[in-house]
């Protein structure tokens, strides 16, 4: 290769090196401060306890998870909780539905807007409960609310403000403004 043929090659190489040196940095789009880790539609999630029995199931139209906050936001959730009684070898099944819910740290589920709790086994004194906000501790099988709650049982309707209940021990504590109506209906 002679000098005349190598000049265009050297110029092209110099231009390429200058372009690499002065090339503007690629600007990556910035994510919002709290962006979701994932978004899932038509969620069907089953959780098991330490013994391998089903603890609870979560169904939802949509789930959005935020890993940095350790929360998952659900739209139209339906949660089914299974309570196994070793003494009687029976399982009591509860269903909780609402319009919105937030799961904190895989344990504390806060349900809001048209919250409805129903005993699917029909084996408890409380058959159904309605409120606007309810907290479910999934690992302890406890529910609580600070708002007005209405619950129905066999031949009774009760209301009150604020409540706590254990689904395992079947305890129910109502905090204030308790009103009970006993129904004299034949079932």
PDB file of C-alpha atoms in Angstrom:
ATOM      1  CA  UNK A   1       0.000   0.000   0.000  1.00  0.00           C
ATOM      2  CA  UNK A   2       1.522   3.310  -0.965  1.00  0.00           C
ATOM      3  CA  UNK A   3       1.315   6.655   0.738  1.00  0.00           C
ATOM      4  CA  UNK A   4      -1.448   7.899  -1.542  1.00  0.00           C
ATOM      5  CA  UNK A   5      -3.699   4.926  -0.804  1.00  0.00           C
ATOM      6  CA  UNK A   6      -3.151   5.069   2.948  1.00  0.00           C
ATOM      7  CA  UNK A   7      -4.143   8.747   3.410  1.00  0.00           C
ATOM      8  CA  UNK A   8      -7.939   8.130   3.082  1.00  0.00           C
ATOM      9  CA  UNK A   9      -7.662   5.159   5.432  1.00  0.00           C
ATOM     10  CA  UNK A  10      -5.754   7.234   8.047  1.00  0.00           C
ATOM     11  CA  UNK A  11      -8.260  10.125   7.709  1.00  0.00           C
ATOM     12  CA  UNK A  12     -11.187   7.751   8.143  1.00  0.00           C
ATOM     13  CA  UNK A  13      -9.560   6.189  11.205  1.00  0.00           C
ATOM     14  CA  UNK A  14      -8.858   9.661  12.707  1.00  0.00           C
ATOM     15  CA  UNK A  15     -12.465  10.749  12.083  1.00  0.00           C
ATOM     16  CA  UNK A  16     -13.762   7.604  13.770  1.00  0.00           C
ATOM     17  CA  UNK A  17     -11.513   8.132  16.824  1.00  0.00           C
ATOM     18  CA  UNK A  18     -12.604  11.797  17.084  1.00  0.00           C
ATOM     19  CA  UNK A  19     -16.248  10.716  16.856  1.00  0.00           C
ATOM     20  CA  UNK A  20     -15.737   8.187  19.660  1.00  0.00           C
ATOM     21  CA  UNK A  21     -14.004  10.791  21.813  1.00  0.00           C
ATOM     22  CA  UNK A  22     -16.597  13.570  21.320  1.00  0.00           C
ATOM     23  CA  UNK A  23     -19.681  11.327  21.050  1.00  0.00           C
ATOM     24  CA  UNK A  24     -22.446  12.598  23.391  1.00  0.00           C
ATOM     25  CA  UNK A  25     -23.348  10.303  26.262  1.00  0.00           C
ATOM     26  CA  UNK A  26     -26.568   8.399  25.777  1.00  0.00           C
ATOM     27  CA  UNK A  27     -29.274   9.833  28.018  1.00  0.00           C
ATOM     28  CA  UNK A  28     -31.238   7.067  29.666  1.00  0.00           C
ATOM     29  CA  UNK A  29     -34.841   7.801  30.599  1.00  0.00           C
ATOM     30  CA  UNK A  30     -35.315   8.313  34.318  1.00  0.00           C
ATOM     31  CA  UNK A  31     -37.777   6.092  36.088  1.00  0.00           C
ATOM     32  CA  UNK A  32     -40.219   7.656  38.507  1.00  0.00           C
ATOM     33  CA  UNK A  33     -39.093   7.632  42.124  1.00  0.00           C
ATOM     34  CA  UNK A  34     -41.469   4.836  43.095  1.00  0.00           C
ATOM     35  CA  UNK A  35     -41.812   2.682  40.020  1.00  0.00           C
ATOM     36  CA  UNK A  36     -43.432  -0.766  40.211  1.00  0.00           C
ATOM     37  CA  UNK A  37     -41.325  -3.902  40.122  1.00  0.00           C
ATOM     38  CA  UNK A  38     -44.079  -5.714  38.276  1.00  0.00           C
ATOM     39  CA  UNK A  39     -47.718  -5.404  37.271  1.00  0.00           C
ATOM     40  CA  UNK A  40     -49.831  -8.540  36.920  1.00  0.00           C
ATOM     41  CA  UNK A  41     -53.396  -9.006  35.711  1.00  0.00           C
ATOM     42  CA  UNK A  42     -55.804 -11.764  36.793  1.00  0.00           C
ATOM     43  CA  UNK A  43     -53.729 -12.754  39.809  1.00  0.00           C
ATOM     44  CA  UNK A  44     -54.147 -16.192  41.397  1.00  0.00           C
ATOM     45  CA  UNK A  45     -51.706 -16.736  44.278  1.00  0.00           C
ATOM     46  CA  UNK A  46     -51.651 -19.603  46.818  1.00  0.00           C
ATOM     47  CA  UNK A  47     -49.676 -19.410  50.091  1.00  0.00           C
ATOM     48  CA  UNK A  48     -48.777 -22.374  52.307  1.00  0.00           C
ATOM     49  CA  UNK A  49     -47.945 -22.490  56.019  1.00  0.00           C
ATOM     50  CA  UNK A  50     -44.879 -24.161  57.556  1.00  0.00           C
ATOM     51  CA  UNK A  51     -46.607 -27.555  57.670  1.00  0.00           C
ATOM     52  CA  UNK A  52     -47.513 -27.477  53.963  1.00  0.00           C
ATOM     53  CA  UNK A  53     -51.224 -26.744  54.391  1.00  0.00           C
ATOM     54  CA  UNK A  54     -52.836 -23.955  52.383  1.00  0.00           C
ATOM     55  CA  UNK A  55     -52.781 -20.798  54.501  1.00  0.00           C
ATOM     56  CA  UNK A  56     -54.555 -18.413  52.134  1.00  0.00           C
ATOM     57  CA  UNK A  57     -55.224 -17.640  48.492  1.00  0.00           C
ATOM     58  CA  UNK A  58     -55.286 -14.218  46.875  1.00  0.00           C
ATOM     59  CA  UNK A  59     -57.162 -13.476  43.671  1.00  0.00           C
ATOM     60  CA  UNK A  60     -57.243  -9.996  42.086  1.00  0.00           C
ATOM     61  CA  UNK A  61     -58.003  -8.267  38.824  1.00  0.00           C
ATOM     62  CA  UNK A  62     -54.652  -6.474  39.018  1.00  0.00           C
ATOM     63  CA  UNK A  63     -51.601  -6.476  41.310  1.00  0.00           C
ATOM     64  CA  UNK A  64     -48.838  -3.865  41.305  1.00  0.00           C
ATOM     65  CA  UNK A  65     -45.731  -4.613  43.390  1.00  0.00           C
ATOM     66  CA  UNK A  66     -43.292  -2.002  44.712  1.00  0.00           C
ATOM     67  CA  UNK A  67     -40.188  -3.830  45.960  1.00  0.00           C
ATOM     68  CA  UNK A  68     -38.440  -0.817  47.517  1.00  0.00           C
ATOM     69  CA  UNK A  69     -41.515  -0.135  49.702  1.00  0.00           C
ATOM     70  CA  UNK A  70     -42.244  -3.875  50.203  1.00  0.00           C
ATOM     71  CA  UNK A  71     -45.917  -3.452  49.281  1.00  0.00           C
ATOM     72  CA  UNK A  72     -48.290  -4.868  46.698  1.00  0.00           C
ATOM     73  CA  UNK A  73     -51.413  -2.985  45.624  1.00  0.00           C
ATOM     74  CA  UNK A  74     -54.441  -5.041  44.534  1.00  0.00           C
ATOM     75  CA  UNK A  75     -57.522  -4.044  42.540  1.00  0.00           C
ATOM     76  CA  UNK A  76     -60.717  -5.987  43.320  1.00  0.00           C
ATOM     77  CA  UNK A  77     -59.032  -8.552  45.583  1.00  0.00           C
ATOM     78  CA  UNK A  78     -60.627 -11.724  46.910  1.00  0.00           C
ATOM     79  CA  UNK A  79     -58.739 -13.398  49.754  1.00  0.00           C
ATOM     80  CA  UNK A  80     -59.631 -16.865  50.997  1.00  0.00           C
ATOM     81  CA  UNK A  81     -58.216 -17.758  54.429  1.00  0.00           C
ATOM     82  CA  UNK A  82     -58.069 -21.369  55.649  1.00  0.00           C
ATOM     83  CA  UNK A  83     -58.097 -22.034  59.411  1.00  0.00           C
ATOM     84  CA  UNK A  84     -57.214 -25.620  60.292  1.00  0.00           C
ATOM     85  CA  UNK A  85     -58.306 -26.934  63.711  1.00  0.00           C
ATOM     86  CA  UNK A  86     -56.059 -29.829  64.774  1.00  0.00           C
ATOM     87  CA  UNK A  87     -58.394 -30.949  67.575  1.00  0.00           C
ATOM     88  CA  UNK A  88     -61.451 -31.449  65.359  1.00  0.00           C
ATOM     89  CA  UNK A  89     -59.548 -31.992  62.102  1.00  0.00           C
ATOM     90  CA  UNK A  90     -61.838 -29.409  60.468  1.00  0.00           C
ATOM     91  CA  UNK A  91     -60.985 -26.461  58.253  1.00  0.00           C
ATOM     92  CA  UNK A  92     -62.906 -23.204  58.441  1.00  0.00           C
ATOM     93  CA  UNK A  93     -62.835 -21.119  55.276  1.00  0.00           C
ATOM     94  CA  UNK A  94     -63.252 -17.321  55.250  1.00  0.00           C
ATOM     95  CA  UNK A  95     -63.530 -15.112  52.175  1.00  0.00           C
ATOM     96  CA  UNK A  96     -62.715 -11.377  52.205  1.00  0.00           C
ATOM     97  CA  UNK A  97     -63.495  -9.120  49.243  1.00  0.00           C
ATOM     98  CA  UNK A  98     -63.117  -5.384  48.611  1.00  0.00           C
ATOM     99  CA  UNK A  99     -62.496  -2.842  45.886  1.00  0.00           C
ATOM    100  CA  UNK A 100     -58.870  -2.084  46.847  1.00  0.00           C
ATOM    101  CA  UNK A 101     -56.175  -3.595  49.058  1.00  0.00           C
ATOM    102  CA  UNK A 102     -52.530  -3.086  49.994  1.00  0.00           C
ATOM    103  CA  UNK A 103     -50.344  -5.952  51.216  1.00  0.00           C
ATOM    104  CA  UNK A 104     -47.508  -4.765  53.490  1.00  0.00           C
ATOM    105  CA  UNK A 105     -44.447  -6.999  53.987  1.00  0.00           C
ATOM    106  CA  UNK A 106     -46.310 -10.140  52.827  1.00  0.00           C
ATOM    107  CA  UNK A 107     -48.310 -10.174  56.073  1.00  0.00           C
ATOM    108  CA  UNK A 108     -50.569  -7.173  56.773  1.00  0.00           C
ATOM    109  CA  UNK A 109     -53.373  -6.840  54.232  1.00  0.00           C
ATOM    110  CA  UNK A 110     -55.361  -3.586  54.388  1.00  0.00           C
ATOM    111  CA  UNK A 111     -58.637  -3.786  52.476  1.00  0.00           C
ATOM    112  CA  UNK A 112     -60.733  -0.707  51.645  1.00  0.00           C
ATOM    113  CA  UNK A 113     -64.046   0.211  50.023  1.00  0.00           C
ATOM    114  CA  UNK A 114     -66.959  -2.211  50.306  1.00  0.00           C
ATOM    115  CA  UNK A 115     -65.133  -4.762  52.423  1.00  0.00           C
ATOM    116  CA  UNK A 116     -67.138  -7.945  52.927  1.00  0.00           C
ATOM    117  CA  UNK A 117     -66.059 -10.931  55.048  1.00  0.00           C
ATOM    118  CA  UNK A 118     -67.975 -14.192  54.754  1.00  0.00           C
ATOM    119  CA  UNK A 119     -67.676 -17.568  56.483  1.00  0.00           C
ATOM    120  CA  UNK A 120     -67.860 -20.065  53.619  1.00  0.00           C
ATOM    121  CA  UNK A 121     -67.974 -23.026  56.023  1.00  0.00           C
ATOM    122  CA  UNK A 122     -71.074 -21.675  57.834  1.00  0.00           C
ATOM    123  CA  UNK A 123     -69.663 -23.078  61.098  1.00  0.00           C
ATOM    124  CA  UNK A 124     -69.139 -19.886  63.125  1.00  0.00           C
ATOM    125  CA  UNK A 125     -71.362 -17.542  65.123  1.00  0.00           C
ATOM    126  CA  UNK A 126     -70.398 -14.691  62.781  1.00  0.00           C
ATOM    127  CA  UNK A 127     -71.485 -15.599  59.253  1.00  0.00           C
ATOM    128  CA  UNK A 128     -70.683 -12.331  57.470  1.00  0.00           C
ATOM    129  CA  UNK A 129     -69.257  -8.892  58.187  1.00  0.00           C
ATOM    130  CA  UNK A 130     -69.260  -5.608  56.264  1.00  0.00           C
ATOM    131  CA  UNK A 131     -67.231  -2.416  56.729  1.00  0.00           C
ATOM    132  CA  UNK A 132     -65.321   0.168  54.711  1.00  0.00           C
ATOM    133  CA  UNK A 133     -61.814  -0.705  55.929  1.00  0.00           C
ATOM    134  CA  UNK A 134     -60.426  -3.923  57.389  1.00  0.00           C
ATOM    135  CA  UNK A 135     -56.922  -5.104  58.297  1.00  0.00           C
ATOM    136  CA  UNK A 136     -56.060  -8.803  58.074  1.00  0.00           C
ATOM    137  CA  UNK A 137     -52.881 -10.149  59.699  1.00  0.00           C
ATOM    138  CA  UNK A 138     -52.343 -13.198  57.505  1.00  0.00           C
ATOM    139  CA  UNK A 139     -49.719 -14.903  59.699  1.00  0.00           C
ATOM    140  CA  UNK A 140     -51.819 -14.568  62.880  1.00  0.00           C
ATOM    141  CA  UNK A 141     -55.267 -14.940  61.268  1.00  0.00           C
ATOM    142  CA  UNK A 142     -56.565 -11.806  62.972  1.00  0.00           C
ATOM    143  CA  UNK A 143     -58.828  -9.090  61.599  1.00  0.00           C
ATOM    144  CA  UNK A 144     -59.458  -5.571  62.875  1.00  0.00           C
ATOM    145  CA  UNK A 145     -61.190  -2.349  61.916  1.00  0.00           C
ATOM    146  CA  UNK A 146     -61.519   1.084  63.495  1.00  0.00           C
ATOM    147  CA  UNK A 147     -64.628   1.944  61.481  1.00  0.00           C
ATOM    148  CA  UNK A 148     -68.324   1.071  61.688  1.00  0.00           C
ATOM    149  CA  UNK A 149     -68.815  -2.698  61.291  1.00  0.00           C
ATOM    150  CA  UNK A 150     -71.989  -4.727  60.712  1.00  0.00           C
ATOM    151  CA  UNK A 151     -71.952  -8.496  61.173  1.00  0.00           C
ATOM    152  CA  UNK A 152     -74.601 -11.136  60.825  1.00  0.00           C
ATOM    153  CA  UNK A 153     -74.991 -14.497  62.483  1.00  0.00           C
ATOM    154  CA  UNK A 154     -77.729 -17.045  62.922  1.00  0.00           C
ATOM    155  CA  UNK A 155     -80.796 -15.007  63.876  1.00  0.00           C
ATOM    156  CA  UNK A 156     -78.850 -11.880  64.867  1.00  0.00           C
ATOM    157  CA  UNK A 157     -77.497  -8.646  63.463  1.00  0.00           C
ATOM    158  CA  UNK A 158     -74.858  -6.646  65.350  1.00  0.00           C
ATOM    159  CA  UNK A 159     -73.194  -3.319  64.731  1.00  0.00           C
ATOM    160  CA  UNK A 160     -70.421  -1.371  66.376  1.00  0.00           C
ATOM    161  CA  UNK A 161     -67.485   0.946  65.854  1.00  0.00           C
ATOM    162  CA  UNK A 162     -64.068  -0.671  65.962  1.00  0.00           C
ATOM    163  CA  UNK A 163     -63.464  -4.377  66.312  1.00  0.00           C
ATOM    164  CA  UNK A 164     -60.786  -7.039  66.638  1.00  0.00           C
ATOM    165  CA  UNK A 165     -61.256 -10.760  65.986  1.00  0.00           C
ATOM    166  CA  UNK A 166     -59.148 -13.905  65.962  1.00  0.00           C
ATOM    167  CA  UNK A 167     -60.214 -16.416  63.331  1.00  0.00           C
ATOM    168  CA  UNK A 168     -58.305 -19.144  65.187  1.00  0.00           C
ATOM    169  CA  UNK A 169     -59.662 -18.712  68.725  1.00  0.00           C
ATOM    170  CA  UNK A 170     -63.040 -17.371  67.499  1.00  0.00           C
ATOM    171  CA  UNK A 171     -62.809 -14.318  69.782  1.00  0.00           C
ATOM    172  CA  UNK A 172     -64.526 -11.063  68.788  1.00  0.00           C
ATOM    173  CA  UNK A 173     -64.135  -7.744  70.608  1.00  0.00           C
ATOM    174  CA  UNK A 174     -66.223  -4.713  69.656  1.00  0.00           C
ATOM    175  CA  UNK A 175     -64.890  -1.416  70.970  1.00  0.00           C
ATOM    176  CA  UNK A 176     -67.748   1.102  70.946  1.00  0.00           C
ATOM    177  CA  UNK A 177     -71.427   1.831  70.148  1.00  0.00           C
ATOM    178  CA  UNK A 178     -72.579  -1.784  70.144  1.00  0.00           C
ATOM    179  CA  UNK A 179     -76.084  -2.476  68.890  1.00  0.00           C
ATOM    180  CA  UNK A 180     -77.568  -5.978  68.639  1.00  0.00           C
ATOM    181  CA  UNK A 181     -80.842  -7.098  67.096  1.00  0.00           C
ATOM    182  CA  UNK A 182     -82.009 -10.675  67.563  1.00  0.00           C
ATOM    183  CA  UNK A 183     -84.154 -11.954  64.732  1.00  0.00           C
ATOM    184  CA  UNK A 184     -87.021 -14.295  65.480  1.00  0.00           C
ATOM    185  CA  UNK A 185     -86.985 -16.008  62.105  1.00  0.00           C
ATOM    186  CA  UNK A 186     -87.324 -19.697  61.439  1.00  0.00           C
ATOM    187  CA  UNK A 187     -84.459 -21.082  59.419  1.00  0.00           C
TER     188      UNK A 187
END
